[in-house]
Coordinates of C-alpha atoms in Angstrom, one line a residue:
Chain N
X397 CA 176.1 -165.0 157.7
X398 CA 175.6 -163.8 154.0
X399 CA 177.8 -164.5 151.8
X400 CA 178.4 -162.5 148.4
X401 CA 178.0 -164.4 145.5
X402 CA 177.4 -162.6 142.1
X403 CA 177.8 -165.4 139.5
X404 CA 175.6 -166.3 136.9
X405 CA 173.4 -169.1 137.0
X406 CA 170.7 -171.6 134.9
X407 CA 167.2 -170.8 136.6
X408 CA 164.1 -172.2 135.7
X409 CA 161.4 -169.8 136.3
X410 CA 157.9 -169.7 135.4
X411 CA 156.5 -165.8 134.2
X412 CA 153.1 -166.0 135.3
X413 CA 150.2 -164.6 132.8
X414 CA 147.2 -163.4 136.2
X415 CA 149.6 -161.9 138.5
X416 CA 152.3 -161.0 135.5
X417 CA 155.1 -162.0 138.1
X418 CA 158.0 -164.6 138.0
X419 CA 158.6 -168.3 140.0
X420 CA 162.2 -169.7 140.3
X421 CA 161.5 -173.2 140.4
X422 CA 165.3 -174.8 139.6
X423 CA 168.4 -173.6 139.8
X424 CA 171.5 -174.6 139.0
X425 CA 174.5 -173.6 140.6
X426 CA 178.2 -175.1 140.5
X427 CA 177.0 -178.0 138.5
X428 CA 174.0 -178.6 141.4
X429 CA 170.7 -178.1 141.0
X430 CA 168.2 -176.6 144.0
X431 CA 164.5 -176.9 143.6
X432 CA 163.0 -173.7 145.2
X433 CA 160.8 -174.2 147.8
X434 CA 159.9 -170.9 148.8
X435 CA 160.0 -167.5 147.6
X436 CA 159.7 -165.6 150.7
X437 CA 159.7 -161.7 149.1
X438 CA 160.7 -160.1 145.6
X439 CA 161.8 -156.9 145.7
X440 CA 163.2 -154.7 142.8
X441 CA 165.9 -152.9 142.9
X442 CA 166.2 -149.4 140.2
X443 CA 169.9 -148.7 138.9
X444 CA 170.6 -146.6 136.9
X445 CA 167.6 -146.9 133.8
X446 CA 168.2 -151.2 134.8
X447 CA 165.1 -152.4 137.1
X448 CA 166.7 -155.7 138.6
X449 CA 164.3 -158.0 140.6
X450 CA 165.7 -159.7 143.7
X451 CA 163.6 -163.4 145.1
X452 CA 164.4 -164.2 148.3
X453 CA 164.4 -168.5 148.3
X454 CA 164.8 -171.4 149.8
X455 CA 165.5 -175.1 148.9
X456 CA 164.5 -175.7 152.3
X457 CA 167.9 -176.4 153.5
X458 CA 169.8 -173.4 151.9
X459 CA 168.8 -169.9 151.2
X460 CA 170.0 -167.5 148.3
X461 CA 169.0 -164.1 147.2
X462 CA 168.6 -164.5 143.4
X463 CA 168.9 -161.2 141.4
X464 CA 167.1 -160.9 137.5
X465 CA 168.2 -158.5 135.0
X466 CA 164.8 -157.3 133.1
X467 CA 167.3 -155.9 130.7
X468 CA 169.6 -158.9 129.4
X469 CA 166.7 -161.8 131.1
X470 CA 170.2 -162.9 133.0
X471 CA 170.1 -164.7 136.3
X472 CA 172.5 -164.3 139.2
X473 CA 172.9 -165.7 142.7
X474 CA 173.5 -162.3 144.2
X475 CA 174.1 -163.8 147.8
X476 CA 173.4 -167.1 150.1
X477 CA 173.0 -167.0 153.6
X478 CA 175.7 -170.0 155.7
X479 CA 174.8 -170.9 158.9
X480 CA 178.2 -172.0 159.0
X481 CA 179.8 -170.5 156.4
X482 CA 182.1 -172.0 154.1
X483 CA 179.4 -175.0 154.2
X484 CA 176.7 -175.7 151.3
X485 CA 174.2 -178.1 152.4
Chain C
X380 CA 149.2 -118.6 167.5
X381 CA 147.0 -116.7 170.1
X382 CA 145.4 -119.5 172.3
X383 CA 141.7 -118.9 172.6
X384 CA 140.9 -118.9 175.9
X385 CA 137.3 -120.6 175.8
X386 CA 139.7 -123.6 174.9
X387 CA 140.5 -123.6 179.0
X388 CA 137.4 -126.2 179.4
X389 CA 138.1 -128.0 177.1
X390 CA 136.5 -131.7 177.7
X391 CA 137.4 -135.1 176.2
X392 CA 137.2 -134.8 172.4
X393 CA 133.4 -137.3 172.2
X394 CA 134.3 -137.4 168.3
X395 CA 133.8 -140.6 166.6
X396 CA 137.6 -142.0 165.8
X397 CA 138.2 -141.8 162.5
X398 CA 142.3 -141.3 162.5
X399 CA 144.6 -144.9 162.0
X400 CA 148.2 -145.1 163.5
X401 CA 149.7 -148.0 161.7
X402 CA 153.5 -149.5 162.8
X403 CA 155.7 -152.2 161.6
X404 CA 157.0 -153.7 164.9
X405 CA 161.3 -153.9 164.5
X406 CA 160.9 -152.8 160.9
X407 CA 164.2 -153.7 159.6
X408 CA 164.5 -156.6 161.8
X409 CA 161.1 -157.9 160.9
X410 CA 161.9 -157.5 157.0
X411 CA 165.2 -159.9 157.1
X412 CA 163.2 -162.5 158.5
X413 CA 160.3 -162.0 156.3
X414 CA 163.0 -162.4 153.4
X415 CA 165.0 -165.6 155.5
X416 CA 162.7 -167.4 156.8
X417 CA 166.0 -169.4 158.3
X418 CA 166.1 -166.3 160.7
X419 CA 162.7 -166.3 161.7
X420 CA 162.0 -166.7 165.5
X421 CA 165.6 -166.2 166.6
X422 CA 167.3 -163.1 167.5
X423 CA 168.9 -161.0 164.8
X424 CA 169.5 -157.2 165.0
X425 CA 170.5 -155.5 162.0
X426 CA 173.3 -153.1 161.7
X427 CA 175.0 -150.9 159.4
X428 CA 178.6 -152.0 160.2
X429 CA 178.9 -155.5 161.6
X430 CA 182.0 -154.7 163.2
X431 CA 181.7 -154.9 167.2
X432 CA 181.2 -151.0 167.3
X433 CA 179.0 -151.2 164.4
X434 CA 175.5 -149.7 165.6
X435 CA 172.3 -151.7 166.0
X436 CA 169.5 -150.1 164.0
X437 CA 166.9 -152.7 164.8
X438 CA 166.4 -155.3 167.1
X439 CA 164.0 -158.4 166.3
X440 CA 160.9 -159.0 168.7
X441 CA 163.1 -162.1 170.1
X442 CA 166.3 -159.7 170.8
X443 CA 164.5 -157.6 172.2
X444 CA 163.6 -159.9 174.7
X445 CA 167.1 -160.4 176.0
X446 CA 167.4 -156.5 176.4
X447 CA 169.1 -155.6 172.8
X448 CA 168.3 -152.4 172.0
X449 CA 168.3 -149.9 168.8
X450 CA 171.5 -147.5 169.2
X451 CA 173.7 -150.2 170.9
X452 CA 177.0 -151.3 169.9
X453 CA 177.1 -154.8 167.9
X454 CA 179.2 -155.9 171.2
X455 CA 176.9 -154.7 173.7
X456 CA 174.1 -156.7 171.8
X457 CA 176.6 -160.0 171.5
X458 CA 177.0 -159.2 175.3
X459 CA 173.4 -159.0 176.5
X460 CA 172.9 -162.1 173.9
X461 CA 175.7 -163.9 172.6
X462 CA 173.4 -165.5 170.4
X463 CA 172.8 -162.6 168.9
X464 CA 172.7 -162.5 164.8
X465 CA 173.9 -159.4 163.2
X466 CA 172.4 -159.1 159.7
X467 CA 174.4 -155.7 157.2
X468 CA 171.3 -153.7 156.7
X469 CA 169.6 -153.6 153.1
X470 CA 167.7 -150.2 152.2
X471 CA 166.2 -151.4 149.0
X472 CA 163.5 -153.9 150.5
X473 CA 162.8 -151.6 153.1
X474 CA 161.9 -148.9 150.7
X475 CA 160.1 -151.6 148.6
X476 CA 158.1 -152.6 151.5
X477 CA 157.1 -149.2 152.9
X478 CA 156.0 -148.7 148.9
X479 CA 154.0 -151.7 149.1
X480 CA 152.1 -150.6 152.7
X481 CA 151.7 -147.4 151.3
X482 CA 150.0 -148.6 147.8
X483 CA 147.5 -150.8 150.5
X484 CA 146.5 -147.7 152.6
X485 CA 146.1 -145.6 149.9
X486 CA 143.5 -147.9 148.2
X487 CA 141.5 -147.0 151.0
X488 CA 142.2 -143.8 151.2
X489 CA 144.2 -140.6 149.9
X490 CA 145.4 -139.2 153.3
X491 CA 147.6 -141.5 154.3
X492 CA 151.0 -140.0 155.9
X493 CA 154.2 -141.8 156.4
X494 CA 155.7 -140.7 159.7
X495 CA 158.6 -142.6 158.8
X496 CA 159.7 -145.3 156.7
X497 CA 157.7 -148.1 159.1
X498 CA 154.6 -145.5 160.3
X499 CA 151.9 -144.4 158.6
X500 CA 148.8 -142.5 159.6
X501 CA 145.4 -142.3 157.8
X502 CA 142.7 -140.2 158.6
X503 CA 139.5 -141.4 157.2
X504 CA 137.8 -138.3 158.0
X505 CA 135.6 -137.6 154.8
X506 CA 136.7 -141.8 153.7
X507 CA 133.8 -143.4 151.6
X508 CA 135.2 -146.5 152.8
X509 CA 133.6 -146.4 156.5
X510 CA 130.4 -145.7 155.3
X511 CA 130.4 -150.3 154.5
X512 CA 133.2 -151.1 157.1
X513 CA 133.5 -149.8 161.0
X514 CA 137.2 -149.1 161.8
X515 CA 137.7 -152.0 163.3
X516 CA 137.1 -154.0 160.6
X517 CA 139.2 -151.8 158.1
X518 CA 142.3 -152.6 160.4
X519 CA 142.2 -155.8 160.5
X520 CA 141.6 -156.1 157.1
X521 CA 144.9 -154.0 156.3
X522 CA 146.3 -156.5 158.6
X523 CA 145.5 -159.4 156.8
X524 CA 146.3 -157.8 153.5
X525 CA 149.8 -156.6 154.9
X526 CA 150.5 -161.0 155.7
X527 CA 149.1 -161.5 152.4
X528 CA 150.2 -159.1 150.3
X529 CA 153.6 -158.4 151.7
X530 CA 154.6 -161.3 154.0
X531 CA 153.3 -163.7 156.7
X532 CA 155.8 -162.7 159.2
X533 CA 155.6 -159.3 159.0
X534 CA 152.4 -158.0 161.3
X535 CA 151.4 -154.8 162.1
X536 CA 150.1 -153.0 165.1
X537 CA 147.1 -150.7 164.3
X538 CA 146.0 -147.8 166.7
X539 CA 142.4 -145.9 166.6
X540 CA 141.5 -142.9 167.7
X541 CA 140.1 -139.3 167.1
X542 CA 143.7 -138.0 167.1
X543 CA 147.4 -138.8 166.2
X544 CA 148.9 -138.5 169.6
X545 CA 145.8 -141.4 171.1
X546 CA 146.0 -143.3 167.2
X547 CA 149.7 -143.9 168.3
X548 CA 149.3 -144.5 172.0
X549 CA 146.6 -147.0 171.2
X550 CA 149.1 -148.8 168.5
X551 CA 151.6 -149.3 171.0
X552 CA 149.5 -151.4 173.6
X553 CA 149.5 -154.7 172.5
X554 CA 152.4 -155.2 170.4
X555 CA 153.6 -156.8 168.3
X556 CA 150.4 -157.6 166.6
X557 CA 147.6 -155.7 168.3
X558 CA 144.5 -153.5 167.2
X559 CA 143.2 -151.1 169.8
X560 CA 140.5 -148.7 170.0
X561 CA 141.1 -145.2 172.2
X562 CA 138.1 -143.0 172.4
X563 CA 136.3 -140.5 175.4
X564 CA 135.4 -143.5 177.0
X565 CA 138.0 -145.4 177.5
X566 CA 141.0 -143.2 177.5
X567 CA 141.0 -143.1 181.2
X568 CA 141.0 -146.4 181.7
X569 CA 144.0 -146.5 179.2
X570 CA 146.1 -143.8 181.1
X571 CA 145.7 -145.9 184.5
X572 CA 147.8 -148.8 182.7
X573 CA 150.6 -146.3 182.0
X574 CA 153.5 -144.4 183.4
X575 CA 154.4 -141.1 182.2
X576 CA 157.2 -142.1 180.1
X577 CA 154.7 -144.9 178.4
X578 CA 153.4 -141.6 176.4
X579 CA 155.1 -140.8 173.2
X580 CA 156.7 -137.5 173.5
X581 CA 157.6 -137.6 177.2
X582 CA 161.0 -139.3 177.7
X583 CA 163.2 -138.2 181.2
X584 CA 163.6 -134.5 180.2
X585 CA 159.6 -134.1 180.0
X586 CA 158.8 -136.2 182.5
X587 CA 160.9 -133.7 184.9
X588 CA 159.5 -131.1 183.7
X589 CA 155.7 -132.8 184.6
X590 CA 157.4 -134.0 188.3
X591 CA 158.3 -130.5 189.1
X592 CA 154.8 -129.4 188.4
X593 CA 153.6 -132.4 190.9
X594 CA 152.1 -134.5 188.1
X595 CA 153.4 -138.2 188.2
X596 CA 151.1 -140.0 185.9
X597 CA 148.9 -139.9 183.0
X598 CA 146.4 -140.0 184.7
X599 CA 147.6 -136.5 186.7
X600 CA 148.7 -135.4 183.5
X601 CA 145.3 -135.5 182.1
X602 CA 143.2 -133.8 184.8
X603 CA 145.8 -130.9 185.2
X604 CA 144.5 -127.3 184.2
X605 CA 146.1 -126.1 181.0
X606 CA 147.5 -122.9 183.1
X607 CA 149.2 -125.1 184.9
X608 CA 150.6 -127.2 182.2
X609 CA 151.8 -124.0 180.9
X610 CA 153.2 -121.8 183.7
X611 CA 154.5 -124.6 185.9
X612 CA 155.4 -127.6 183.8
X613 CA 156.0 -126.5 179.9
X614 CA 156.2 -122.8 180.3
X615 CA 155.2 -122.3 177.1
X616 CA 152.2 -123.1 174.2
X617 CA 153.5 -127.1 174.4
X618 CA 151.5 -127.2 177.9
X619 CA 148.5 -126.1 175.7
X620 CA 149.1 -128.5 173.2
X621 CA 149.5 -131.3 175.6
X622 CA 146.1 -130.4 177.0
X623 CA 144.5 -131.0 173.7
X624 CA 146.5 -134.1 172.8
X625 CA 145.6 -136.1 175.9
X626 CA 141.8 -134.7 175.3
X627 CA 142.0 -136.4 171.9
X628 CA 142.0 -133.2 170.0
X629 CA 144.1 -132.8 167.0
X630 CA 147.0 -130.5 167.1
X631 CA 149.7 -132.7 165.4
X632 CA 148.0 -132.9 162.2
X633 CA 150.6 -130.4 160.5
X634 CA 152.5 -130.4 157.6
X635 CA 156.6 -129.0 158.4
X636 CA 158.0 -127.9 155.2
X637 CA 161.7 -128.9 154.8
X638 CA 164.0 -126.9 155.9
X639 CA 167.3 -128.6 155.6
X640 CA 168.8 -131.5 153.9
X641 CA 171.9 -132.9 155.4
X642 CA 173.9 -136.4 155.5
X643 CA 176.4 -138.1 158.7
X644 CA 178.9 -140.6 158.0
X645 CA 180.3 -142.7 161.4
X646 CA 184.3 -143.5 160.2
X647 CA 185.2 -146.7 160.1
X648 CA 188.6 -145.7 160.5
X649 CA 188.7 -142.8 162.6
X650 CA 191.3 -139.9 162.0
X651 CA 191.8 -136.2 162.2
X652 CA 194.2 -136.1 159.2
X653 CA 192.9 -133.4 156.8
X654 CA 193.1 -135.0 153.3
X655 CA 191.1 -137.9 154.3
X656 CA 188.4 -136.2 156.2
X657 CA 188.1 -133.9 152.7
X658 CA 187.8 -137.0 151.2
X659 CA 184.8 -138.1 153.1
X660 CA 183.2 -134.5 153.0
X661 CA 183.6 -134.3 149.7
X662 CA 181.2 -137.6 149.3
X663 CA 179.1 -136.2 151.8
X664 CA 178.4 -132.8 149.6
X665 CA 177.9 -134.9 146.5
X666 CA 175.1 -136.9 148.3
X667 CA 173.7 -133.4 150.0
X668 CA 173.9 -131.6 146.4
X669 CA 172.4 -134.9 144.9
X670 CA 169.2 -134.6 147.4
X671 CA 169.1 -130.9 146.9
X672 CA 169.0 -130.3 143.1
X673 CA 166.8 -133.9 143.4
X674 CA 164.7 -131.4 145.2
X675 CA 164.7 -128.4 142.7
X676 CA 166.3 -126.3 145.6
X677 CA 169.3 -123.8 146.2
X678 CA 170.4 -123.3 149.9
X679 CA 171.8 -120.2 151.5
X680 CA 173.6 -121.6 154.5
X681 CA 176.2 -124.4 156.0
X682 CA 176.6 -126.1 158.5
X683 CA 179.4 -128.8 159.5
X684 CA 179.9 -130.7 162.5
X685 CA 182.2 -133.3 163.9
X686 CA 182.1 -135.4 166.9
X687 CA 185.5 -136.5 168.3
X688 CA 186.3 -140.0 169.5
X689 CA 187.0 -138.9 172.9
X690 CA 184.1 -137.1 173.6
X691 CA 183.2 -133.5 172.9
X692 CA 182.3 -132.2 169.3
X693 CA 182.8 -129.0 167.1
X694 CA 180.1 -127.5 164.7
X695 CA 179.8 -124.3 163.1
X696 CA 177.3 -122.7 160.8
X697 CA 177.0 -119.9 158.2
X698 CA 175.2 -118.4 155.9
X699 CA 177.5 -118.1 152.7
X700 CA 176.2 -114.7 151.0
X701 CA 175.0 -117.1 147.7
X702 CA 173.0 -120.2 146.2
X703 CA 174.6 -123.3 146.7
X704 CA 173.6 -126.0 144.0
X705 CA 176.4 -128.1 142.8
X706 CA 178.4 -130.0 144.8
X707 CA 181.4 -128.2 144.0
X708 CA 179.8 -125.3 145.8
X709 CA 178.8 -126.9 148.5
X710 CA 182.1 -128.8 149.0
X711 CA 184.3 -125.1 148.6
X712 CA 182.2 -123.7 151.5
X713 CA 181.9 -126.8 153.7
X714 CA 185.6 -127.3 153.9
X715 CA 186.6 -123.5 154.4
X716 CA 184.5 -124.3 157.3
X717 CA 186.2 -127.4 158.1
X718 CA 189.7 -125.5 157.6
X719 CA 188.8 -122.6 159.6
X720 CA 188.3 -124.2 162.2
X721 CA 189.4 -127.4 162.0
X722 CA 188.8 -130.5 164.0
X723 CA 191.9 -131.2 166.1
X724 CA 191.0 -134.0 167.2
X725 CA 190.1 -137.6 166.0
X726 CA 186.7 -137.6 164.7
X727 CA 184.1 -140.1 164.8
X728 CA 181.3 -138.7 162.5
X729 CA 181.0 -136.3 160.4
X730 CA 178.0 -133.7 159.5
X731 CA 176.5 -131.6 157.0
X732 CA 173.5 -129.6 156.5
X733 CA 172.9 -127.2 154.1
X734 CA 169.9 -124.9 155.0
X735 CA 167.6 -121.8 154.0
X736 CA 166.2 -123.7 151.2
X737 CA 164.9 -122.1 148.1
X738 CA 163.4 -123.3 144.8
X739 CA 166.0 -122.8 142.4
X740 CA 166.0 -120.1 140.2
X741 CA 168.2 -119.9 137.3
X742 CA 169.4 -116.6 137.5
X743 CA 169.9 -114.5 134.5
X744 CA 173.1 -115.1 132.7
X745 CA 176.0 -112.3 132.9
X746 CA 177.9 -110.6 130.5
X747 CA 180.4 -111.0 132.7
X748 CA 180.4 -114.3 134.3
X749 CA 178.8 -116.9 132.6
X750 CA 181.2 -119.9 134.3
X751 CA 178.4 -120.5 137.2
X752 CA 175.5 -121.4 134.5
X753 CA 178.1 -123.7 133.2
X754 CA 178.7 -125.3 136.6
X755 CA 175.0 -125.5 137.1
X756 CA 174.3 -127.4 133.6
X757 CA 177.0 -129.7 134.3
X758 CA 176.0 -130.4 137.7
X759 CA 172.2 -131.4 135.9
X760 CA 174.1 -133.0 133.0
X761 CA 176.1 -134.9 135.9
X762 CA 173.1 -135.8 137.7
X763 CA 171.1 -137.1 134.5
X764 CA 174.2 -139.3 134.1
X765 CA 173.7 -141.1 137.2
X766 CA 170.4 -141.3 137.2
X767 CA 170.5 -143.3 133.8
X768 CA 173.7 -145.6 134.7
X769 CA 173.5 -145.7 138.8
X770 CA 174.8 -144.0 141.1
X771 CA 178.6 -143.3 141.5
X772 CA 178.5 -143.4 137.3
X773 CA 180.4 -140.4 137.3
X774 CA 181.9 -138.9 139.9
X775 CA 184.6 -136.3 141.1
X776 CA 188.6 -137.2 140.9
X777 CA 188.5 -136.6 144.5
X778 CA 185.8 -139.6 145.4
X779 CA 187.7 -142.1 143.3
X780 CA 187.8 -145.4 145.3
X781 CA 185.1 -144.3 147.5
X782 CA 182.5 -145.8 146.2
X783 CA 181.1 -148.0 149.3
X784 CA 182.5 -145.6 151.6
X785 CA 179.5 -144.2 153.0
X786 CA 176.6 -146.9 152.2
X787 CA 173.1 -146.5 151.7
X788 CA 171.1 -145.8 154.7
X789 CA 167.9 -145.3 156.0
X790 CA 167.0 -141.9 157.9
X791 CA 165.0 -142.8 161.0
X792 CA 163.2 -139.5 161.4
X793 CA 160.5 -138.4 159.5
X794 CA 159.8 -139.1 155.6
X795 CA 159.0 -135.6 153.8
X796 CA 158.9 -136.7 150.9
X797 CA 160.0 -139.8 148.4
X798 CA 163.6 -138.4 147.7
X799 CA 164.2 -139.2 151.5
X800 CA 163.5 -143.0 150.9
X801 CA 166.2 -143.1 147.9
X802 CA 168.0 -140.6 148.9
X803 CA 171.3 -142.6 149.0
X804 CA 169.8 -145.3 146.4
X805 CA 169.1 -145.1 143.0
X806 CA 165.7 -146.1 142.9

């Protein structure tokens, strides 16, 4: 099940010149870090006059939702999915 | 519209098939496991409530397969397959993937139109495009760009034919990833393979209709005169129109101007006590009124509904003798309605529509009463508010504490326009 998360996080991302898009490649979260593995969709998200930008990811064992503010360049985890929740890999 | 009776013969429509019927097989469904892949392959449904009345509003391929169905309960699905996952439903990728199909169709093409938020159909009638590619080859290049530009799970089905009504037909035969080709030739063989409720637009009510007239497949359908379709089976134009559609001739090809903008809210905590179902209709009208002056429109009439938990509804309509544009108008008329007449009963959902649309037209100011073009610049200034801080910036006393009361939803029907994609979202 999803969980809501909403805290803010590190992120290592890489904004990409060609395709002038954005690659989490590391976060850190609760003192952990994940390597991303797979961004599976980006989506953006209007509120308000705020564009936020949503990547769907994976560490391969875990999966969060990771929201980007284009207005204050802050990263959140915005949700994580639990198989069985209450459990982190 | 007088039908023109040299129409009577009218053969197979020989045309070469120019007109695309594109669908996104369990849209919703499809979407969550394109975004977790963790969900991919198993059976999910998405729902707006995940409580165990909550409805399903999309099935995945692999629920589908153990019977789940869009419209069931959450425990009906967890019943058919206890293995079921329910996944809450999340409107802004699905807007931001129907944006993305559209911005691939529309590089081929400007007359693409959205049917709904997961069908599109593009006529290349006039296209420069097919003059290099065959049909063919243009869908299965959209298919590949839609895996590649949008998401490797997510696959399309792609239907081609001279007309909507065979473009669709010929999308649904091999799903979930199919491309098929329906023209004079082969329609026939097409109809053989099908019962009567296999064509879109005859469910049971039709299909009884057709069975009184003695007509029991497609294929029956097909070869029976248009008088009959009309006297005996339709009694009225639709048997004419039917006549055409199976022929492959175009009659669907219309555009339906809006007509009414309503909003429904399903209670999670059912009640008939007054103050809280003013409450929720206030919300409602704010969301109607929102959509409406979105729209640039005033409406003339009203129209509220409820339908109780034990069966049975009440609705009544009426034209109010002025322009509703803010929501406070709205709102004032909608629950005189409500008061008048009253649900007595525990209700379940709740409607409203407001209708006889009209381009707003400021009126001239009075001498006398100059408090409604104050209303209607606040309502503007209101709206212009939340449009540049989000929705629910500002909002009235009433709604306080409502905020994710009624959530952001997708309409199933048919897309007019964009403001019905974010109409409850603030995109």
């Amino acid at each position: 099940m999803y969980e809501d998360i909403d805290e803010k996080i590190d992120v290592i991302a890489l904004f990409g010149r060609k395709h002038r898009d954005a690659k989490p490649f590391r976060i850190k979260w609760k003192g952990r870090e994940y390597d991303v593995q797979t961004v599976d969709y980006v989506y953006r998200r209007k509120i308000g006059d705020k564009i936020m930008y949503y990547f769907c990811v994976t560490d391969g064992a875990n999966w969060f939702e990771l929201q980007f503010d284009s207005n204050d360049l802050g990263w959140q985890i915005h949700r994580v999915w639990n198989e069985n929740p209450y459990r982190l890999h | 519209m007088k039908i023109p009776t040299d129409f009577i013969s009218l053969g197979l429509n020989q045309e070469e098939p120019l007109v695309m019927h594109i669908d996104l097989n369990s849209c919703f469904a499809t979407i969550e496991q394109q975004c977790n892949r963790f969900l991919r392959g198993r059976p999910i449904a998405t729902a707006a409530y995940l409580s165990p009345r909550g409805c399903i509003t999309a099935p995945s391929i692999e629920a589908k397969q153990f019977g789940v169905k869009t419209g069931m309960m959450v425990m009906e699905g967890k019943e058919k397959c206890p293995d079921l996952i329910i996944v809450p439903q999340n409107p802004p990728v699905y807007r931001d993937v129907h944006i993305r199909f559209k911005k691939i169709f529309m590089s081929y093409t400007n007359r693409v139109k959205p049917k709904s938020i997961d069908e599109v159909v593009i006529n290349f009638k006039g296209s420069q495009v097919i003059k290099h590619k065959t049909m063919e080859q243009i869908g299965y290049e959209i298919k590949h760009r839609v895996k590649t530009e949008i998401g490797e799970w997510v696959r399309v089905n792609v239907g081609i034919a001279p007309n909507m009504f065979l473009a669709k037909t010929a999308a649904g035969l091999h799903k979930p990833d199919g491309l098929d080709t329906i023209t004079h030739e082969n329609v026939r063989k097409v109809y053989q393979s099908m019962e009567l409720t296999d064509l879109d637009g005859i469910a049971e009510r039709n299909a009884a209709r057709l069975n009184a007239a003695g007509i029991y497949s497609p294929i029956q359908f097909l070869e029976a005169p248009v008088d009959k379709l009309k006297r005996e089976a339709f009694h009225s134009i639709n048997g004419f129109y039917w006549y055409c559609r199976l022929r492959g001739w175009e009659v669907d090809d219309y555009f339906s101007p809006r007509r009414t903008i309503g909003h429904t809210y399903a209670l999670g905590r059912q009640t008939n006590n007054m103050e809280e179902l003013s409450k929720l209709l206030m919300k409602l009208c704010e969301k109607v009124g929102r959509r409406l002056r979105g729209n640039d429109l005033t409406a003339g009439g009203i129209h509220v509904a409820c339908v109780y938990v034990d069966s049975g509804y009440w609705h009544k309509g009426m034209k109010v003798g002025v322009r509703l544009y803010t929501t406070q108008e709205i709102y004032r008329f909608a629950m005189q309605t409500l008061q008048d007449n009253g649900p007595h009963r525990v209700v379940r959902n709740l409607f409203i529509t407001v209708y006889d649309l009209d381009k707003f037209d400021p009126e001239q100011l009075s001498l006398f009463d100059g408090s409604k073009q104050d209303k209607r610049a606040l309502s503007k200034a209101l709206d212009s508010i939340n449009d540049r801080w989000g929705e629910m910036t500002i909002i009235p006393a009433m709604m306080l504490g409502m905020e994710n009361t009624i959530i952001d939803r997708i309409a199933f029907g048919s897309v007019k326009d964009t403001l019905d994609l974010y109409a409850d979202d603030t995109f």
